[in-house]
Short mmCIF file of C-alpha atoms in Angstrom, two decimals:
data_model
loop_
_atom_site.label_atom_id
_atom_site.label_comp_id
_atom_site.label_asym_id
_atom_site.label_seq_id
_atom_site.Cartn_x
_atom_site.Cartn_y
_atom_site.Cartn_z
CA UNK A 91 79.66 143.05 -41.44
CA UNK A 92 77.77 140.91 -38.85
CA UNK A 93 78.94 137.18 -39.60
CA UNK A 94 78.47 134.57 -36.45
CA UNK A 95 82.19 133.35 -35.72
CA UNK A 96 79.97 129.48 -35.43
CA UNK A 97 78.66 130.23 -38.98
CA UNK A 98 82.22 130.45 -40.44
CA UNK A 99 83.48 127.71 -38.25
CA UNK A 100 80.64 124.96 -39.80
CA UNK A 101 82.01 126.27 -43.05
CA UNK A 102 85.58 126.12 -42.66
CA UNK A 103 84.65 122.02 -40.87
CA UNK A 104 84.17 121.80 -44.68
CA UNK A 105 87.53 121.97 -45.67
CA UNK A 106 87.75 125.65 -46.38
CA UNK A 107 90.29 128.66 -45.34
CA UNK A 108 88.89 131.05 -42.99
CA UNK A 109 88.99 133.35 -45.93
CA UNK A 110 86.98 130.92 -48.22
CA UNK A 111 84.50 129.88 -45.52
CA UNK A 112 83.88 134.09 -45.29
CA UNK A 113 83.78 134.83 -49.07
CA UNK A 114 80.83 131.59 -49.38
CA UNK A 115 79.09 132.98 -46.25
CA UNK A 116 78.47 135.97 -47.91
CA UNK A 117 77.84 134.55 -51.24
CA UNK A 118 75.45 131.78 -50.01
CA UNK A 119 73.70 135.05 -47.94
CA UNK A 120 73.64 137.59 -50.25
CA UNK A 121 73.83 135.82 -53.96
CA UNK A 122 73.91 132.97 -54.82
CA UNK A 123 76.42 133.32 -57.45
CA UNK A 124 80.00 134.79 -58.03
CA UNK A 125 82.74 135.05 -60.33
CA UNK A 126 86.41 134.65 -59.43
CA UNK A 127 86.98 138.04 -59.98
CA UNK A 128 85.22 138.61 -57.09
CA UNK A 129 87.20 136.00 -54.86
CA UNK A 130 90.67 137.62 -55.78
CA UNK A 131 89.35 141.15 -55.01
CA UNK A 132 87.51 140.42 -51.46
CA UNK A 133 90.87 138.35 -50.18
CA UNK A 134 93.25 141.04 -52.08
CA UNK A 135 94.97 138.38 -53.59
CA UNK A 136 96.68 137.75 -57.72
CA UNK A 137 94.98 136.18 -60.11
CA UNK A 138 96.75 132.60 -60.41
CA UNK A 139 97.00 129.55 -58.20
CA UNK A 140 94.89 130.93 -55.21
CA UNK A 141 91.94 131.56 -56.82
CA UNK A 142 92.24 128.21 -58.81
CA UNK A 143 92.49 126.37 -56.30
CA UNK A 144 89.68 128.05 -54.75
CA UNK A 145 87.34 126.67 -57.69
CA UNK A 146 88.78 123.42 -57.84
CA UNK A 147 87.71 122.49 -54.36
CA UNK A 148 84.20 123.66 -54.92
CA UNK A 149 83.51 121.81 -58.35
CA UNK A 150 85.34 118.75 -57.11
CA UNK A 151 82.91 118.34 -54.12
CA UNK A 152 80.14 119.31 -56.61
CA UNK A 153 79.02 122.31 -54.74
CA UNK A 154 79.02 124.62 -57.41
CA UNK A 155 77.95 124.56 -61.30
CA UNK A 156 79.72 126.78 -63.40
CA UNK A 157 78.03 128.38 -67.01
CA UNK A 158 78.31 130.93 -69.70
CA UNK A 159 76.25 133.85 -70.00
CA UNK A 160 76.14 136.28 -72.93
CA UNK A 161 77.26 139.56 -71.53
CA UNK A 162 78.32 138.59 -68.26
CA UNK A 163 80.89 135.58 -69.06
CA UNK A 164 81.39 132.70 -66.74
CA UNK A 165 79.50 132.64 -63.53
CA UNK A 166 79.60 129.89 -60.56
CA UNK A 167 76.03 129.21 -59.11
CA UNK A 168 76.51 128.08 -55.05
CA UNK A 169 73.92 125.78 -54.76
CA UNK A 170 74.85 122.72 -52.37
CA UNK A 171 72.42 122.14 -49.54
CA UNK A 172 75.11 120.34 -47.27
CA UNK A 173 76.72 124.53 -46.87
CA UNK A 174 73.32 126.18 -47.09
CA UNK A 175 72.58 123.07 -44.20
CA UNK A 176 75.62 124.11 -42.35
CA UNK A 177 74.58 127.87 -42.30
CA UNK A 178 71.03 126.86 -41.52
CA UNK A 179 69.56 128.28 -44.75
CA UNK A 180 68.73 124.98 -46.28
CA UNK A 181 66.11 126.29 -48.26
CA UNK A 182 67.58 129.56 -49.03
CA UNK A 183 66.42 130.58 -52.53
CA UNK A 184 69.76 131.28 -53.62
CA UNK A 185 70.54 127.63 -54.42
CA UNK A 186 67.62 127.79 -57.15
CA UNK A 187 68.73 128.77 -60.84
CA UNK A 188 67.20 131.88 -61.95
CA UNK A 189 67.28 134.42 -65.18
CA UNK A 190 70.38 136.25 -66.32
CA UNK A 191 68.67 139.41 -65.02
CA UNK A 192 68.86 138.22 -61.71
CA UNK A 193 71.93 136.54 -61.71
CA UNK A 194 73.55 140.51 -63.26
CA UNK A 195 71.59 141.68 -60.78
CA UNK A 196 73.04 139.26 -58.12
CA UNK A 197 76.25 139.66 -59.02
CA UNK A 198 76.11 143.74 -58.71
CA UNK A 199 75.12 143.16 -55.19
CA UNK A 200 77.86 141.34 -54.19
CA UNK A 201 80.10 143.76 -55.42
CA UNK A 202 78.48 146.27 -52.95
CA UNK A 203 79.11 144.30 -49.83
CA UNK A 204 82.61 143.04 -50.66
CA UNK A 205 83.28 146.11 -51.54
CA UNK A 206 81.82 148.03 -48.57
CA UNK A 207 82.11 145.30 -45.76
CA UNK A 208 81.76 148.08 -42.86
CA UNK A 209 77.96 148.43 -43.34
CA UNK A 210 75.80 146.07 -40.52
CA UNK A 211 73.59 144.10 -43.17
CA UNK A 212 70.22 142.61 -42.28
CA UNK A 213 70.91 139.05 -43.75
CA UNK A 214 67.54 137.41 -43.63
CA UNK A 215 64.00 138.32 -43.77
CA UNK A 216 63.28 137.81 -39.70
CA UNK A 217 66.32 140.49 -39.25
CA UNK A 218 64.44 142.92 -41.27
CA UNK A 219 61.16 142.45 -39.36
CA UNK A 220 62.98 142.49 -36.21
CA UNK A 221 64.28 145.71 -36.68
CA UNK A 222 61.66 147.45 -38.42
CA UNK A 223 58.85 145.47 -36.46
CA UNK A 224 60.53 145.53 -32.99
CA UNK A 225 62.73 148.59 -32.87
CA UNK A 226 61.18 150.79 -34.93
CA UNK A 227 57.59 149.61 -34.19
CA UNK A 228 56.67 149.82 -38.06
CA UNK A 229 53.50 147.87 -38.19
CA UNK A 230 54.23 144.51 -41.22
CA UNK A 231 51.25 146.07 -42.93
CA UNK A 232 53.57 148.66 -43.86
CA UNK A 233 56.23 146.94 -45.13
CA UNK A 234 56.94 145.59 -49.02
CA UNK A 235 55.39 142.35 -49.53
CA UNK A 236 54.57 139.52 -51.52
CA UNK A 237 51.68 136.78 -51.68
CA UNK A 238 52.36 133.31 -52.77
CA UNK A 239 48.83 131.32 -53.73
CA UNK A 240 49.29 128.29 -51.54
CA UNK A 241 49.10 125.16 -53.30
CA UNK A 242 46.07 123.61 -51.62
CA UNK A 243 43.59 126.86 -51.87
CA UNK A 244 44.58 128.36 -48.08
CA UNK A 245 45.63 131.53 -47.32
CA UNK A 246 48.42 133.27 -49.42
CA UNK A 247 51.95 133.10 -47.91
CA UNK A 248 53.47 136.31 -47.32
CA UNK A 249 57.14 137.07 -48.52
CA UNK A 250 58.86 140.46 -46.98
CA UNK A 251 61.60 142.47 -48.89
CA UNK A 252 61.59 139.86 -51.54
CA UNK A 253 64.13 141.55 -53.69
CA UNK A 254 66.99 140.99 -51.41
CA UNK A 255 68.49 144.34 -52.22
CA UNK A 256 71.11 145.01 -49.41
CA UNK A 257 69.81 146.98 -46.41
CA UNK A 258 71.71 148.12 -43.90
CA UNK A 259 72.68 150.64 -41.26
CA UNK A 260 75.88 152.05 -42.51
CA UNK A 261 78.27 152.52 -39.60
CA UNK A 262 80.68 154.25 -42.00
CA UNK A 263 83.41 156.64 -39.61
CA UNK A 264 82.31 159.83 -39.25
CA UNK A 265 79.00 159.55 -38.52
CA UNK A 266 77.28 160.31 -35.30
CA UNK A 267 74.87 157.30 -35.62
CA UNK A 268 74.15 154.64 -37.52
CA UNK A 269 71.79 155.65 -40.62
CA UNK A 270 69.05 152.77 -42.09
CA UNK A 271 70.03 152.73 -45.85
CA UNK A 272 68.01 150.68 -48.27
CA UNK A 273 69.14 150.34 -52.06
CA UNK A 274 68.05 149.51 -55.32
CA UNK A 275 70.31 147.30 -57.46
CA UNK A 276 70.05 148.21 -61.33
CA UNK A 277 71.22 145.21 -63.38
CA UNK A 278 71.27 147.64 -66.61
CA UNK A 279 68.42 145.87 -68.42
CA UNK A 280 65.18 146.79 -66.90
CA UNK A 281 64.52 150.85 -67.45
CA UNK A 282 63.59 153.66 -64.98
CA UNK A 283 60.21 152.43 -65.02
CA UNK A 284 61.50 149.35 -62.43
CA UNK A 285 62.76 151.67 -60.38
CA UNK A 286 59.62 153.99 -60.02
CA UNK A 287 57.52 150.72 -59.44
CA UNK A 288 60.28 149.41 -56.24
CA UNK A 289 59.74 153.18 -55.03
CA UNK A 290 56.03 153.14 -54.59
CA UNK A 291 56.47 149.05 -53.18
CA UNK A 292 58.61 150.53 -50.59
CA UNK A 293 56.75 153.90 -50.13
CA UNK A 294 54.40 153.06 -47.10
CA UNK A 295 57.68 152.27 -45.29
CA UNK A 296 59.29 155.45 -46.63
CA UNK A 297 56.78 158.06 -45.19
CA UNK A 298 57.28 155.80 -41.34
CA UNK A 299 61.05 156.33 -41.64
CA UNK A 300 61.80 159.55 -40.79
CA UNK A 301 65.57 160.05 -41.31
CA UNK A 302 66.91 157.43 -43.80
CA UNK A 303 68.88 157.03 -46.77
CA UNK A 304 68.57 155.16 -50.12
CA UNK A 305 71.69 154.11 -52.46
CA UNK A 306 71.09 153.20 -56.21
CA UNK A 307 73.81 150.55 -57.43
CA UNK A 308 75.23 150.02 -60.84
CA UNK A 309 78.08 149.73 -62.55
CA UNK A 310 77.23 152.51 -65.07
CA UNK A 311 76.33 155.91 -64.79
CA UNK A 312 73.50 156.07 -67.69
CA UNK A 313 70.57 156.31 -65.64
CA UNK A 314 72.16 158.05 -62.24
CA UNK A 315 70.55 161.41 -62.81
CA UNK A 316 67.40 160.19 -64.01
CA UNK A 317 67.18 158.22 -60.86
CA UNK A 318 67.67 160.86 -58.65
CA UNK A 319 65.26 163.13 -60.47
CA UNK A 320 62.58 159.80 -59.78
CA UNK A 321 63.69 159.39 -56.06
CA UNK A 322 63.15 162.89 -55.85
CA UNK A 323 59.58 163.24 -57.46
CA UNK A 324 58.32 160.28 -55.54
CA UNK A 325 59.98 160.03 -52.51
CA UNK A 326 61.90 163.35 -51.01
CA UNK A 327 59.24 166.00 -51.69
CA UNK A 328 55.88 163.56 -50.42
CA UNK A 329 58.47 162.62 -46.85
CA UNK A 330 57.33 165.83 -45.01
CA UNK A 331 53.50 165.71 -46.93
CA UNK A 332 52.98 162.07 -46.13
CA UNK A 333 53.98 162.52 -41.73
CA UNK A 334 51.59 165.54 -41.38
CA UNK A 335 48.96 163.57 -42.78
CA UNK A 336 49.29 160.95 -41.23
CA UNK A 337 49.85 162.61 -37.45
CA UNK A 338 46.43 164.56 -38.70
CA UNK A 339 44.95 161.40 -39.35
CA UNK A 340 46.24 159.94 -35.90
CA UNK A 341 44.74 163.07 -33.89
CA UNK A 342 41.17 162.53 -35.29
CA UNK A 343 40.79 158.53 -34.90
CA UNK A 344 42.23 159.47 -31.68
CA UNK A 345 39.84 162.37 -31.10
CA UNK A 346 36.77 159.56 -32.02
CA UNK A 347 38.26 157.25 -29.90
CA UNK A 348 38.53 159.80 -26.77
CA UNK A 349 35.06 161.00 -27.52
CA UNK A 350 33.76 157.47 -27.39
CA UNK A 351 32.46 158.31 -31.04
CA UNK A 352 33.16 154.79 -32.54
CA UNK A 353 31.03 155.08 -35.22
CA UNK A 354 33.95 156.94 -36.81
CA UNK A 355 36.07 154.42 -36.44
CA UNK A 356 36.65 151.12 -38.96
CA UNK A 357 37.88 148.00 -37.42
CA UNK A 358 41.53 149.02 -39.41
CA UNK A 359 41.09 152.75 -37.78
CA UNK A 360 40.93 151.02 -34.42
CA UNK A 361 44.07 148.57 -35.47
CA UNK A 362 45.98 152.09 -36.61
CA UNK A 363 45.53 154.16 -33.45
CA UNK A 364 47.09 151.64 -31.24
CA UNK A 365 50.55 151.69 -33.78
CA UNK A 366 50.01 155.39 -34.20
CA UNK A 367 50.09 155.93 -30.57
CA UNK A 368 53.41 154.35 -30.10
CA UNK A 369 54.86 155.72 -33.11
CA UNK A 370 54.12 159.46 -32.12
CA UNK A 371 54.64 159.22 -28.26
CA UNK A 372 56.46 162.21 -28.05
CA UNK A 373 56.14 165.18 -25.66
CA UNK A 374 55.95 168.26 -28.27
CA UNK A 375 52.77 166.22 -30.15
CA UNK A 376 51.38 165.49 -27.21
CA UNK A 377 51.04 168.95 -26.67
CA UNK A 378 50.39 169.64 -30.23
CA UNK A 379 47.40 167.82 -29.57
CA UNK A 380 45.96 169.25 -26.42
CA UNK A 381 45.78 172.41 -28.25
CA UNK A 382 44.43 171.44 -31.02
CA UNK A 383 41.85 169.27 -28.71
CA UNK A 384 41.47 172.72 -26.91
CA UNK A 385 40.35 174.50 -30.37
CA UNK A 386 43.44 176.77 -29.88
CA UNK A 387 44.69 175.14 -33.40
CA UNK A 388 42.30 174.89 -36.22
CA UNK A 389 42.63 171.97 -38.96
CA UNK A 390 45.01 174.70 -41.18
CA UNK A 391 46.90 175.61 -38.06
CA UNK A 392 47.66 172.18 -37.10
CA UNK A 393 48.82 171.78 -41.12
CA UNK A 394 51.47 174.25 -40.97
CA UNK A 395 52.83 173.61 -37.87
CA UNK A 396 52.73 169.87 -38.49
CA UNK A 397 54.70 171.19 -42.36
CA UNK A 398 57.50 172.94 -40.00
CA UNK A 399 57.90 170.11 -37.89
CA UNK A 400 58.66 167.90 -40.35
CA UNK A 401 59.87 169.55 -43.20
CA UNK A 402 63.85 168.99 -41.70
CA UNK A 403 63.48 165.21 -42.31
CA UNK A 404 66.58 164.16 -43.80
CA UNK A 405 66.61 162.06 -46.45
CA UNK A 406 69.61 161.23 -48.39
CA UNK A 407 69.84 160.32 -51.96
CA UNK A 408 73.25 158.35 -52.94
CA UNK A 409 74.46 156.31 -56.39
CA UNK A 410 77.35 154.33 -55.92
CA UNK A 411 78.83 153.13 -58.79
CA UNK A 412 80.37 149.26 -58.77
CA UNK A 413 83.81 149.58 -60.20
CA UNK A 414 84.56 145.95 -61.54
CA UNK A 415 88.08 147.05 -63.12
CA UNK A 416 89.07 148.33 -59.71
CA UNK A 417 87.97 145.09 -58.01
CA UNK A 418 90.63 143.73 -60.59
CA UNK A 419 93.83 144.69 -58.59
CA UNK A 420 96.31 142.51 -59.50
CA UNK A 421 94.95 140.64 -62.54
CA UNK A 422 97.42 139.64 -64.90
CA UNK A 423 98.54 141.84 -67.89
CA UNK A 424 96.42 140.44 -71.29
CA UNK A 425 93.11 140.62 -72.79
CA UNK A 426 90.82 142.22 -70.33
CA UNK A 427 88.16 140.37 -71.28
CA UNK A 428 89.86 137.14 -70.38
CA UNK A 429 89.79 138.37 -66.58
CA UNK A 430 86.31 139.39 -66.36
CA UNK A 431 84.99 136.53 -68.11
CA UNK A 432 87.34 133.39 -67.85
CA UNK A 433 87.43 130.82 -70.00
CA UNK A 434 85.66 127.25 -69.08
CA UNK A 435 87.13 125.71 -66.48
CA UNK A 436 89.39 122.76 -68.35
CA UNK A 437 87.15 119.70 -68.04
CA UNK A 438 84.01 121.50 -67.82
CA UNK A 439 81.91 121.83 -70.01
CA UNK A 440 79.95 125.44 -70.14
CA UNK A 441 76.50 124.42 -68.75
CA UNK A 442 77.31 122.95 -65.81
CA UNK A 443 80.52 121.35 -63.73
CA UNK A 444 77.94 118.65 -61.94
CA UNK A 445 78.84 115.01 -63.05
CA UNK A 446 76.74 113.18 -65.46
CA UNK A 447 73.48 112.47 -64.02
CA UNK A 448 73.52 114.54 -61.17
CA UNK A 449 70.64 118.17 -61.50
CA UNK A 450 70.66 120.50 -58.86
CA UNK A 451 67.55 121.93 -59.00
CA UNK A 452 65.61 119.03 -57.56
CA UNK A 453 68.30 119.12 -55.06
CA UNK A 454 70.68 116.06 -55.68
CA UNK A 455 74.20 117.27 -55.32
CA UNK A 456 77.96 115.21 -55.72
CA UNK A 457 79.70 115.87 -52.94
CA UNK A 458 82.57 114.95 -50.31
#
């Protein structure tokens, strides 16, 4: 896990441990939100006086409210801008309340990286456009996005990877390189028809990939199968279809271009080639395309050979399945419940830990 040493440093100037300071970096990153459960497992510690005091410090500086939620029990909500400040994500989203299908969903996620800390995660949106933008020379039009209507009438702003689900190349031993994996986090509520619709959001990006893999996280099996058989349908089997078309598509603009026909070409055709031509500079379609320049390939010979080429792309399909009794090494022996939803913290009350007055979401906090 990639976490700047200065990062945990302006946390732990805060009064924390250098294992609390890690656990809120990645929960002010990644969620948002966090139960203690989760704090005992990533530090491998009991449940008693650790964890408790944990909390304490957190709701005594007023960093933190704490709340009730039917089917998930009792959840803490990071929200202080003095940390997000000190991490410089002061206006991270994560500090804003949201539904109970986010915060499940939230909470899922954080499972996966605690539980899987080996994986290099892209933390923040820039990250993600670095990499896919500047490494991998994806153009942004390509990528999953989102307009916000601006306020005053101007143009929309544009939001990238808004879900947050964890991406990451997975450095996991054993492998001869590091893979790209992207994910989809299933909170349980929302159907197979969510999934299907974050597919084709993300399927421009698929077909520019290449080799990649995709995880599906839960923390039941119900819908594994019927995921794959989805990922499958819209994903695996268009891979190979979706590259020969488009390198077909990339020899005739070029072709126009070459030929000085430019009445072929749209102002986006013209925008394309230049992408295309640094996404497939490589020697064997460069030849590819002298011979089919040449006329020694026809349209349907250039089609199959294109198919061949590309029909070894590898992509891999994975679930992983969040086990949150496992993560509960240690707990003590009782009602199980109990442990995976604690009571209210004693002088608490189950909306909120914030003093009397005080209402985080217009940003006022109570702190040290």
């Amino acid at each position: 896990m990639n976490i700047h040493e200065q990062d945990l440093t302006a946390i732990q100037e805060l009064g924390y441990t250098p294992d609390e300071a890690r656990f809120l970096y990645i929960v002010a990153t990644h969620s948002g939100y966090f139960q203690p459960r989760q704090y005992v497992a990533s530090n491998a510690l009991a449940w008693g006086k650790c964890a408790q005091r944990f909390t304490d410090k957190l709701k005594s500086r007023g960093q933190v409210t704490w709340r009730e939620y039917q089917d998930i029990g009792g959840v803490y909500h990071l929200f202080s801008r003095t940390l997000y400040r000190r991490i410089d994500k002061p206006d991270s989203q994560n500090r804003r309340r949201h539904s109970t299908e986010y915060i499940r969903a939230r909470l899922l996620l954080l499972d996966f990286i605690l539980e899987n800390p080996q994986h290099e995660y892209f933390d923040a949106e820039t990250d993600k456009l670095a990499y896919f933008c500047g490494e991998r020379a994806i153009p942004k039009e390509e990528l999953p996005v989102k307009r916000y209507k601006a306020a005053s009438g101007g143009p929309p702003t544009l939001r990238y990877f808004v879900d947050k689900f964890p991406l990451f190349l997975d450095r996991s031993d054993g492998l001869p390189s590091p893979v790209v994996s992207l994910s989809y986090v299933d909170p349980g509520q929302v159907g197979p028809v969510a999934f299907a619709h974050h597919l084709q959001n993300y399927a421009p990006l698929f077909s520019r990939l290449g080799d990649f893999a995709f995880v599906y996280i839960a923390d039941s099996g119900a819908h594994f199968e019927q995921a794959r058989r989805c990922f499958e349908s819209l994903v695996s089997r268009r891979a190979g279809q979706d590259l020969v078309r488009e390198v077909t598509l990339y020899f005739e603009r070029r072709q126009a271009w070459e030929l000085k026909q430019y009445g072929r070409l749209s102002a986006d055709d013209v925008e394309s080639l230049q992408s295309a031509k640094e996404r497939f500079a490589a020697e064997d379609l460069e030849r590819l395309y002298a011979s089919w320049m040449s006329r020694e390939l026809d349209a349907g010979g250039l089609r199959r050979v294109l198919a061949r080429k590309y029909s070894d792309v590898r992509i891999a399909f994975r679930t992983y399945l969040v086990s949150r009794k496992a993560s509960q090494a240690g707990k003590p022996n009782g009602d199980e419940r109990s442990a995976l939803h604690p009571a209210t913290p004693p002088g608490t009350s189950p909306e909120t830990s914030l003093p009397e007055g005080s209402h985080h979401e217009e940003g006022q906090e109570h702190e040290e």
